[in-house]
Amino acid sequence: MNFEAVIGLETHVQLNTESKIFCGCPAKPRTGVSVADQEINSSICPVCTAQPGTLPVLNQKVVEFALRAGLATQCSIRSPNVFARKNYFYPDLPKGYQITQFELPIAENGFILIDLPSGEKKIRLKRIHIEEDAGKNVHYGPYSLVNLNRAGVPLIEVVTEPDLSTPQEASQYMKALYALVTYLEICDGNLQEGNFRCDANVSVRPIGESRLGTRVEIKNVNSFRYIEKAIEYEIHRQVEMIRAGKRIVQETRGFDSARGVTQTLRVKEEAEEYRYFPDPDLAPIVISDRQIELVRVALPELPRDHQKRLESEYKLSSYDASVLTTDKTLAVFFDQCIAYMRPKAKPEADVPSLAKSCCNLLTTEVLRFLTENQIEMSEVKITPSDLGELTLKWVAQEVSSTGAKKVLEKLLSEGGSVELWVTKLGVKQENNDGELMKIVESVLAENGAQFKEYCSGKDKVIGFLVGQIMKKTGGKANPSKVQMLIADIAKKSG
Amino acid sequence: MKNSQTVLAFQESWLAEPRVALDKKIAEYLGSIVVDQTGAFLSQVAETKLRSQAETLANELKTQGEKLFKEKPLAGVCIGIKDNIAVEGEQLTCGSRILEKYRAPYSATVIERCEKAGALIFGKLNLDEFAMGSSGENSAYLKTSHPTHPDRVCGGSSSGSALAVAGRLVDTSLGSDTGGSIRLPASFCGTFGLKPTYGRVSRYGLVAYGSSLDQIGPLSNSLSDLELMARVIYGSDPRDSTSVQTELAGWNSEVSKSANPRPQFGFLADNCLEGLQPEIRLQYEVLKEQARSKGAQVSEIDLGFLKQSVPVYYIIAMCEASSNLSRFDGVRYQSRAAASFEASKLDEFYESTRALFGSEVKKRILLGAFALSSGYYDDYYLKAAKVRRLIAQELNQVFQKIEAIVLPTSSTTAFKKGERQTDPVKMFLSDLYTVVANLAGVPALAFPHSKDNEGLPIGFQIMGPGFSDEKLVIWAEQYLTQAIDVGAK
Ligand SMILES: [Zn+2]
């Protein structure tokens, strides 16, 4: 029997407003301070610590940010939309209830397009609603303490219909949503700090079956790679269970990234009872058509439009374009590189090849550097003009591929100019034909036997000859140039 | 001789002797508080603080003279605060063990306004735990007694607020009214009490019971004192999203000029007065004639929804309370049960601390949580919310025809202690005439009128449409009150 998976995602997107959702406390640490390094309970007040008698006052910026998300995903906007209380006890939840939206969310029935090898797929969104984040429990030996810096930080929760059917689709969706909220500039997108976290609802059923299988929820996955792995594991686990004649238990599981498995967090013995009801402390949010229009006209270029533009203007493949536009800073950086190179590239036709080379450097070398060093694009030292300059040199064969990579590495970690590092690292390719010709001639003379073989049609020996010349020039020679010169000499002598 | 001056009269005499009058009044009040047997005060502000505030005010009075009262209308006014309203640095017990060690780290908006207006805050006043109760018998701390009849209750939940005013322990006080909690004790103790239009007085700093019903309001021995307090505490507050965010929130002293000189008052028809204590019934007729003789137009009205209003009120109040009181979990506010330190599971941790709630509070939390749970939500909370809207609509229709309704505050005068503790339904019916104003968000003013055969105060209330607060004070003064001193001995 073959099975198919039915997957829905709920994503918590932390909004990057200055202050918290219901009080004036800063919503994030000072610039330069990570959430982990922020002093515990330093961004709190009577309201967000739920001192008796305090009341919430809605930060209007949150509504605007939620509207941006709703409009960018073609949702219909509900007015009035209503805050509700979700009642449950947990030490990190100071009021004993979370202010969220339940029956009447701000945005509903939108969609997000994702790219698959088979083409585009539409993932329907059930809803987007506004809510407040909880604090964090901190455990010290036998003690549990609570840090309320995060309590009251605004979130939107984006909920899909169960339209996803493979782990790859889930990660593509997560990337597309991530790109969207960073393009909209409503989320800082720091995955390590939990700015963007996903819960996945996964069930499997035999192909052809219309009823849904028992659903398992995987909580709090904050990486594109892990969501794929977690779902992959979970589908496998569920299918094996069914094949072994066992029953799937409705439960919440967590993903152990070290072992690559999901594990039970809690089993839902009974339906959760949150006793939702409209929050009497907050008036319904009324949104005027004018307000919607103001937000709509101010929407920036969205990642998908940007991707299409990169494809049509620079002839980038849709894969390359989608990788670039997953991260707004990356894509904007790319645009700026092109802007730098364009006036310097002679015939207009050169631009696509410059773009392709620049994109390669960005999506392979730069991204690898970011992952290895656990930093964001905004933190690197290199400027778009640096990368543009380097690309120009590389394409003009003034530096080799290896040379370009070495220079890039230095520019990323230490900054400085391309010229400086090319000289310092001694990676300038030798393009002076006269001098190079002398070296080539001398090497060919030294290796007469091999040169003869080459002339007699044994093409493979060229590698050896080029290698010898490179050795002599200390790697500075341009290998394709060298090859051309050898071919020229062979012709003359032949 | 206890102080029975109005604030305005006091301010006049104080003007004559800035050095003496206020000090003398403070000494009198402090003395009375010491010998008080009614259980009005739960805590007092340090005397040194009062004295230094008084000195500053006296100096200001000497230099500014009368002008001071323009800038600070409550200059020299001694007030008591129900202990569910936050005063920075002071206790905020809500009459509950669960907040025994808590000190408020901030002040309620009404407190900031009173302090800015020159009021002297004497201390925190007793109340039914978390403002839940109609008799004043539910405080976890001090037992309360009626000011003139020690075997009787004083009414609740703003028990201490009424006692402090009736016993002349302060000039005026602040209470909170969720379903009659200002008006009922005011009536039982023979004082005035005002439940404002919902949203005209900030709730910021009032520990919530039923958020959509709660309003802070003043209690006093005279209408002029009541109005003076109202002028200060009314007004919009950006920290309370449910406060009216326009100028309409503020107290408008100009209204007196536009008030109808021949107002139309509705008095309840017989069928709404079943079970009324005979003396109250009789005095209601007297009041009607009195109003008519003073020039008001009087008609009979039938408020058929009164009976439904009580269950609707309790469902909504309990649902909101069950959620509002969730924050008392032992994690913050310094108070937690000793057993919570031994808890091995989170549930045990919560149970041990939340066991500190009194039985009335527990009962209401449980009922509220039940009425909100899935499967019951539609039948209870949602239905109650719908009926509430209908009641408000019907009441508004009534106010199309008449300008205000004059009605009893309670079916009986102050009853015997313990009498209704075992009969919750009877206790809940104490609220029959008061909860409508909260459900509809309209203002109601309780005023003392006469006494029953045992000498217990009989009070009535006048209720008008939203934003008629100022008119209620004027009409009560012109048509409904008599020149008798019902509060003090
Ligand atoms: Zn705060």
mmCIF file with all atom_site columns, C-alpha atoms in Angstrom, chain B residues 303-424:
data_model
loop_
_atom_site.group_PDB
_atom_site.id
_atom_site.type_symbol
_atom_site.label_atom_id
_atom_site.label_alt_id
_atom_site.label_comp_id
_atom_site.label_asym_id
_atom_site.label_entity_id
_atom_site.label_seq_id
_atom_site.pdbx_PDB_ins_code
_atom_site.Cartn_x
_atom_site.Cartn_y
_atom_site.Cartn_z
_atom_site.occupancy
_atom_site.B_iso_or_equiv
_atom_site.pdbx_formal_charge
_atom_site.auth_seq_id
_atom_site.auth_comp_id
_atom_site.auth_asym_id
_atom_site.auth_atom_id
_atom_site.pdbx_PDB_model_num
ATOM 1   C CA . LEU B 1 303 ? -38.833 46.886 33.251 1.00 0.00 ? 303 LEU B CA 1
ATOM 2   C CA . GLY B 1 304 ? -39.751 43.311 32.374 1.00 0.00 ? 304 GLY B CA 1
ATOM 3   C CA . PHE B 1 305 ? -36.113 42.360 31.912 1.00 0.00 ? 305 PHE B CA 1
ATOM 4   C CA . LEU B 1 306 ? -35.090 43.014 35.528 1.00 0.00 ? 306 LEU B CA 1
ATOM 5   C CA . LYS B 1 307 ? -35.450 39.349 36.441 1.00 0.00 ? 307 LYS B CA 1
ATOM 6   C CA . GLN B 1 308 ? -33.316 38.165 33.531 1.00 0.00 ? 308 GLN B CA 1
ATOM 7   C CA . SER B 1 309 ? -30.681 40.719 34.315 1.00 0.00 ? 309 SER B CA 1
ATOM 8   C CA . VAL B 1 310 ? -29.411 38.920 37.412 1.00 0.00 ? 310 VAL B CA 1
ATOM 9   C CA . PRO B 1 311 ? -28.472 35.578 35.781 1.00 0.00 ? 311 PRO B CA 1
ATOM 10  C CA . VAL B 1 312 ? -27.091 37.420 32.751 1.00 0.00 ? 312 VAL B CA 1
ATOM 11  C CA . TYR B 1 313 ? -25.003 39.569 35.049 1.00 0.00 ? 313 TYR B CA 1
ATOM 12  C CA . TYR B 1 314 ? -23.644 36.644 37.031 1.00 0.00 ? 314 TYR B CA 1
ATOM 13  C CA . ILE B 1 315 ? -22.707 34.637 33.958 1.00 0.00 ? 315 ILE B CA 1
ATOM 14  C CA . ILE B 1 316 ? -20.812 37.517 32.393 1.00 0.00 ? 316 ILE B CA 1
ATOM 15  C CA . ALA B 1 317 ? -19.182 38.652 35.611 1.00 0.00 ? 317 ALA B CA 1
ATOM 16  C CA . MET B 1 318 ? -18.103 35.128 36.570 1.00 0.00 ? 318 MET B CA 1
ATOM 17  C CA . CYS B 1 319 ? -16.790 34.308 33.093 1.00 0.00 ? 319 CYS B CA 1
ATOM 18  C CA . GLU B 1 320 ? -14.694 37.450 33.025 1.00 0.00 ? 320 GLU B CA 1
ATOM 19  C CA . ALA B 1 321 ? -13.605 36.903 36.627 1.00 0.00 ? 321 ALA B CA 1
ATOM 20  C CA . SER B 1 322 ? -12.485 33.330 35.956 1.00 0.00 ? 322 SER B CA 1
ATOM 21  C CA . SER B 1 323 ? -10.035 34.710 33.417 1.00 0.00 ? 323 SER B CA 1
ATOM 22  C CA . ASN B 1 324 ? -9.142  37.939 35.244 1.00 0.00 ? 324 ASN B CA 1
ATOM 23  C CA . LEU B 1 325 ? -8.143  36.023 38.343 1.00 0.00 ? 325 LEU B CA 1
ATOM 24  C CA . SER B 1 326 ? -5.921  33.558 36.467 1.00 0.00 ? 326 SER B CA 1
ATOM 25  C CA . ARG B 1 327 ? -2.908  35.779 37.041 1.00 0.00 ? 327 ARG B CA 1
ATOM 26  C CA . PHE B 1 328 ? -2.966  34.949 40.740 1.00 0.00 ? 328 PHE B CA 1
ATOM 27  C CA . ASP B 1 329 ? -0.916  31.821 40.264 1.00 0.00 ? 329 ASP B CA 1
ATOM 28  C CA . GLY B 1 330 ? 1.840   32.120 42.850 1.00 0.00 ? 330 GLY B CA 1
ATOM 29  C CA . VAL B 1 331 ? 4.529   33.074 40.334 1.00 0.00 ? 331 VAL B CA 1
ATOM 30  C CA . ARG B 1 332 ? 4.443   36.813 41.027 1.00 0.00 ? 332 ARG B CA 1
ATOM 31  C CA . TYR B 1 333 ? 3.128   39.259 43.699 1.00 0.00 ? 333 TYR B CA 1
ATOM 32  C CA . GLN B 1 334 ? 5.147   37.802 46.606 1.00 0.00 ? 334 GLN B CA 1
ATOM 33  C CA . SER B 1 335 ? 2.253   35.711 47.884 1.00 0.00 ? 335 SER B CA 1
ATOM 34  C CA . ARG B 1 336 ? 2.306   31.969 47.447 1.00 0.00 ? 336 ARG B CA 1
ATOM 35  C CA . ALA B 1 337 ? 1.343   29.064 49.612 1.00 0.00 ? 337 ALA B CA 1
ATOM 36  C CA . ALA B 1 338 ? 4.108   27.398 51.608 1.00 0.00 ? 338 ALA B CA 1
ATOM 37  C CA . ALA B 1 339 ? 3.066   24.107 50.047 1.00 0.00 ? 339 ALA B CA 1
ATOM 38  C CA . SER B 1 340 ? 3.858   25.440 46.592 1.00 0.00 ? 340 SER B CA 1
ATOM 39  C CA . PHE B 1 341 ? 7.572   25.206 47.413 1.00 0.00 ? 341 PHE B CA 1
ATOM 40  C CA . GLU B 1 342 ? 7.164   21.460 47.860 1.00 0.00 ? 342 GLU B CA 1
ATOM 41  C CA . ALA B 1 343 ? 5.135   20.964 44.702 1.00 0.00 ? 343 ALA B CA 1
ATOM 42  C CA . SER B 1 344 ? 6.602   18.400 42.363 1.00 0.00 ? 344 SER B CA 1
ATOM 43  C CA . LYS B 1 345 ? 4.263   19.133 39.513 1.00 0.00 ? 345 LYS B CA 1
ATOM 44  C CA . LEU B 1 346 ? 3.097   22.361 37.993 1.00 0.00 ? 346 LEU B CA 1
ATOM 45  C CA . ASP B 1 347 ? -0.558  21.566 38.740 1.00 0.00 ? 347 ASP B CA 1
ATOM 46  C CA . GLU B 1 348 ? 0.236   21.063 42.410 1.00 0.00 ? 348 GLU B CA 1
ATOM 47  C CA . PHE B 1 349 ? 2.091   24.340 42.436 1.00 0.00 ? 349 PHE B CA 1
ATOM 48  C CA . TYR B 1 350 ? -0.956  26.187 41.129 1.00 0.00 ? 350 TYR B CA 1
ATOM 49  C CA . GLU B 1 351 ? -3.429  24.316 43.313 1.00 0.00 ? 351 GLU B CA 1
ATOM 50  C CA . SER B 1 352 ? -1.574  25.089 46.526 1.00 0.00 ? 352 SER B CA 1
ATOM 51  C CA . THR B 1 353 ? -1.468  28.833 45.936 1.00 0.00 ? 353 THR B CA 1
ATOM 52  C CA . ARG B 1 354 ? -4.897  29.191 44.414 1.00 0.00 ? 354 ARG B CA 1
ATOM 53  C CA . ALA B 1 355 ? -6.286  27.434 47.497 1.00 0.00 ? 355 ALA B CA 1
ATOM 54  C CA . LEU B 1 356 ? -5.703  30.810 49.193 1.00 0.00 ? 356 LEU B CA 1
ATOM 55  C CA . PHE B 1 357 ? -8.789  32.208 47.456 1.00 0.00 ? 357 PHE B CA 1
ATOM 56  C CA . GLY B 1 358 ? -11.871 32.417 49.650 1.00 0.00 ? 358 GLY B CA 1
ATOM 57  C CA . SER B 1 359 ? -14.831 30.158 48.958 1.00 0.00 ? 359 SER B CA 1
ATOM 58  C CA . GLU B 1 360 ? -16.956 32.799 47.211 1.00 0.00 ? 360 GLU B CA 1
ATOM 59  C CA . VAL B 1 361 ? -14.102 33.599 44.833 1.00 0.00 ? 361 VAL B CA 1
ATOM 60  C CA . LYS B 1 362 ? -13.449 29.916 44.153 1.00 0.00 ? 362 LYS B CA 1
ATOM 61  C CA . LYS B 1 363 ? -17.111 29.360 43.449 1.00 0.00 ? 363 LYS B CA 1
ATOM 62  C CA . ARG B 1 364 ? -17.264 32.196 40.934 1.00 0.00 ? 364 ARG B CA 1
ATOM 63  C CA . ILE B 1 365 ? -14.041 31.161 39.189 1.00 0.00 ? 365 ILE B CA 1
ATOM 64  C CA . LEU B 1 366 ? -15.316 27.615 38.837 1.00 0.00 ? 366 LEU B CA 1
ATOM 65  C CA . LEU B 1 367 ? -18.726 28.669 37.554 1.00 0.00 ? 367 LEU B CA 1
ATOM 66  C CA . GLY B 1 368 ? -17.152 31.141 35.151 1.00 0.00 ? 368 GLY B CA 1
ATOM 67  C CA . ALA B 1 369 ? -14.659 28.599 33.840 1.00 0.00 ? 369 ALA B CA 1
ATOM 68  C CA . PHE B 1 370 ? -17.490 26.141 33.368 1.00 0.00 ? 370 PHE B CA 1
ATOM 69  C CA . ALA B 1 371 ? -19.638 28.619 31.466 1.00 0.00 ? 371 ALA B CA 1
ATOM 70  C CA . LEU B 1 372 ? -16.739 29.384 29.112 1.00 0.00 ? 372 LEU B CA 1
ATOM 71  C CA . SER B 1 373 ? -15.774 25.794 28.392 1.00 0.00 ? 373 SER B CA 1
ATOM 72  C CA . SER B 1 374 ? -16.473 24.297 25.015 1.00 0.00 ? 374 SER B CA 1
ATOM 73  C CA . GLY B 1 375 ? -19.905 22.745 24.835 1.00 0.00 ? 375 GLY B CA 1
ATOM 74  C CA . TYR B 1 376 ? -21.285 25.280 27.319 1.00 0.00 ? 376 TYR B CA 1
ATOM 75  C CA . TYR B 1 377 ? -19.943 28.512 25.896 1.00 0.00 ? 377 TYR B CA 1
ATOM 76  C CA . ASP B 1 378 ? -22.849 28.985 23.453 1.00 0.00 ? 378 ASP B CA 1
ATOM 77  C CA . ASP B 1 379 ? -25.518 28.212 26.026 1.00 0.00 ? 379 ASP B CA 1
ATOM 78  C CA . TYR B 1 380 ? -24.078 30.380 28.756 1.00 0.00 ? 380 TYR B CA 1
ATOM 79  C CA . TYR B 1 381 ? -21.570 33.056 27.864 1.00 0.00 ? 381 TYR B CA 1
ATOM 80  C CA . LEU B 1 382 ? -22.755 33.692 24.329 1.00 0.00 ? 382 LEU B CA 1
ATOM 81  C CA . LYS B 1 383 ? -26.429 33.646 25.254 1.00 0.00 ? 383 LYS B CA 1
ATOM 82  C CA . ALA B 1 384 ? -25.799 35.938 28.219 1.00 0.00 ? 384 ALA B CA 1
ATOM 83  C CA . ALA B 1 385 ? -23.885 38.340 25.966 1.00 0.00 ? 385 ALA B CA 1
ATOM 84  C CA . LYS B 1 386 ? -26.823 38.384 23.546 1.00 0.00 ? 386 LYS B CA 1
ATOM 85  C CA . VAL B 1 387 ? -29.409 38.969 26.250 1.00 0.00 ? 387 VAL B CA 1
ATOM 86  C CA . ARG B 1 388 ? -27.188 41.686 27.643 1.00 0.00 ? 388 ARG B CA 1
ATOM 87  C CA . ARG B 1 389 ? -27.331 43.492 24.315 1.00 0.00 ? 389 ARG B CA 1
ATOM 88  C CA . LEU B 1 390 ? -31.107 43.123 24.221 1.00 0.00 ? 390 LEU B CA 1
ATOM 89  C CA . ILE B 1 391 ? -31.434 44.489 27.750 1.00 0.00 ? 391 ILE B CA 1
ATOM 90  C CA . ALA B 1 392 ? -29.300 47.487 26.817 1.00 0.00 ? 392 ALA B CA 1
ATOM 91  C CA . GLN B 1 393 ? -31.434 48.051 23.719 1.00 0.00 ? 393 GLN B CA 1
ATOM 92  C CA . GLU B 1 394 ? -34.680 47.856 25.662 1.00 0.00 ? 394 GLU B CA 1
ATOM 93  C CA . LEU B 1 395 ? -33.349 50.186 28.295 1.00 0.00 ? 395 LEU B CA 1
ATOM 94  C CA . ASN B 1 396 ? -32.342 52.661 25.613 1.00 0.00 ? 396 ASN B CA 1
ATOM 95  C CA . GLN B 1 397 ? -35.851 52.529 24.240 1.00 0.00 ? 397 GLN B CA 1
ATOM 96  C CA . VAL B 1 398 ? -37.183 53.338 27.691 1.00 0.00 ? 398 VAL B CA 1
ATOM 97  C CA . PHE B 1 399 ? -34.847 56.320 27.761 1.00 0.00 ? 399 PHE B CA 1
ATOM 98  C CA . GLN B 1 400 ? -36.383 57.568 24.524 1.00 0.00 ? 400 GLN B CA 1
ATOM 99  C CA . LYS B 1 401 ? -39.577 58.267 26.456 1.00 0.00 ? 401 LYS B CA 1
ATOM 100 C CA . ILE B 1 402 ? -38.347 59.310 29.865 1.00 0.00 ? 402 ILE B CA 1
ATOM 101 C CA . GLU B 1 403 ? -35.169 60.897 31.087 1.00 0.00 ? 403 GLU B CA 1
ATOM 102 C CA . ALA B 1 404 ? -34.355 58.790 34.106 1.00 0.00 ? 404 ALA B CA 1
ATOM 103 C CA . ILE B 1 405 ? -35.616 55.859 36.108 1.00 0.00 ? 405 ILE B CA 1
ATOM 104 C CA . VAL B 1 406 ? -35.990 56.122 39.869 1.00 0.00 ? 406 VAL B CA 1
ATOM 105 C CA . LEU B 1 407 ? -35.820 52.712 41.488 1.00 0.00 ? 407 LEU B CA 1
ATOM 106 C CA . PRO B 1 408 ? -34.963 50.924 44.721 1.00 0.00 ? 408 PRO B CA 1
ATOM 107 C CA . THR B 1 409 ? -31.343 50.016 45.311 1.00 0.00 ? 409 THR B CA 1
ATOM 108 C CA . SER B 1 410 ? -32.191 46.875 47.213 1.00 0.00 ? 410 SER B CA 1
ATOM 109 C CA . SER B 1 411 ? -35.350 44.956 48.140 1.00 0.00 ? 411 SER B CA 1
ATOM 110 C CA . THR B 1 412 ? -34.476 45.272 51.803 1.00 0.00 ? 412 THR B CA 1
ATOM 111 C CA . THR B 1 413 ? -32.531 47.446 54.148 1.00 0.00 ? 413 THR B CA 1
ATOM 112 C CA . ALA B 1 414 ? -29.310 46.093 55.675 1.00 0.00 ? 414 ALA B CA 1
ATOM 113 C CA . PHE B 1 415 ? -29.958 42.481 56.611 1.00 0.00 ? 415 PHE B CA 1
ATOM 114 C CA . LYS B 1 416 ? -28.612 40.444 59.501 1.00 0.00 ? 416 LYS B CA 1
ATOM 115 C CA . LYS B 1 417 ? -25.077 39.075 59.314 1.00 0.00 ? 417 LYS B CA 1
ATOM 116 C CA . GLY B 1 418 ? -24.878 35.505 58.107 1.00 0.00 ? 418 GLY B CA 1
ATOM 117 C CA . GLU B 1 419 ? -28.508 35.579 57.039 1.00 0.00 ? 419 GLU B CA 1
ATOM 118 C CA . ARG B 1 420 ? -27.858 35.137 53.346 1.00 0.00 ? 420 ARG B CA 1
ATOM 119 C CA . GLN B 1 421 ? -24.502 33.411 53.433 1.00 0.00 ? 421 GLN B CA 1
ATOM 120 C CA . THR B 1 422 ? -26.284 30.058 53.208 1.00 0.00 ? 422 THR B CA 1
ATOM 121 C CA . ASP B 1 423 ? -28.737 31.167 50.568 1.00 0.00 ? 423 ASP B CA 1
ATOM 122 C CA . PRO B 1 424 ? -26.782 32.255 47.511 1.00 0.00 ? 424 PRO B CA 1
#
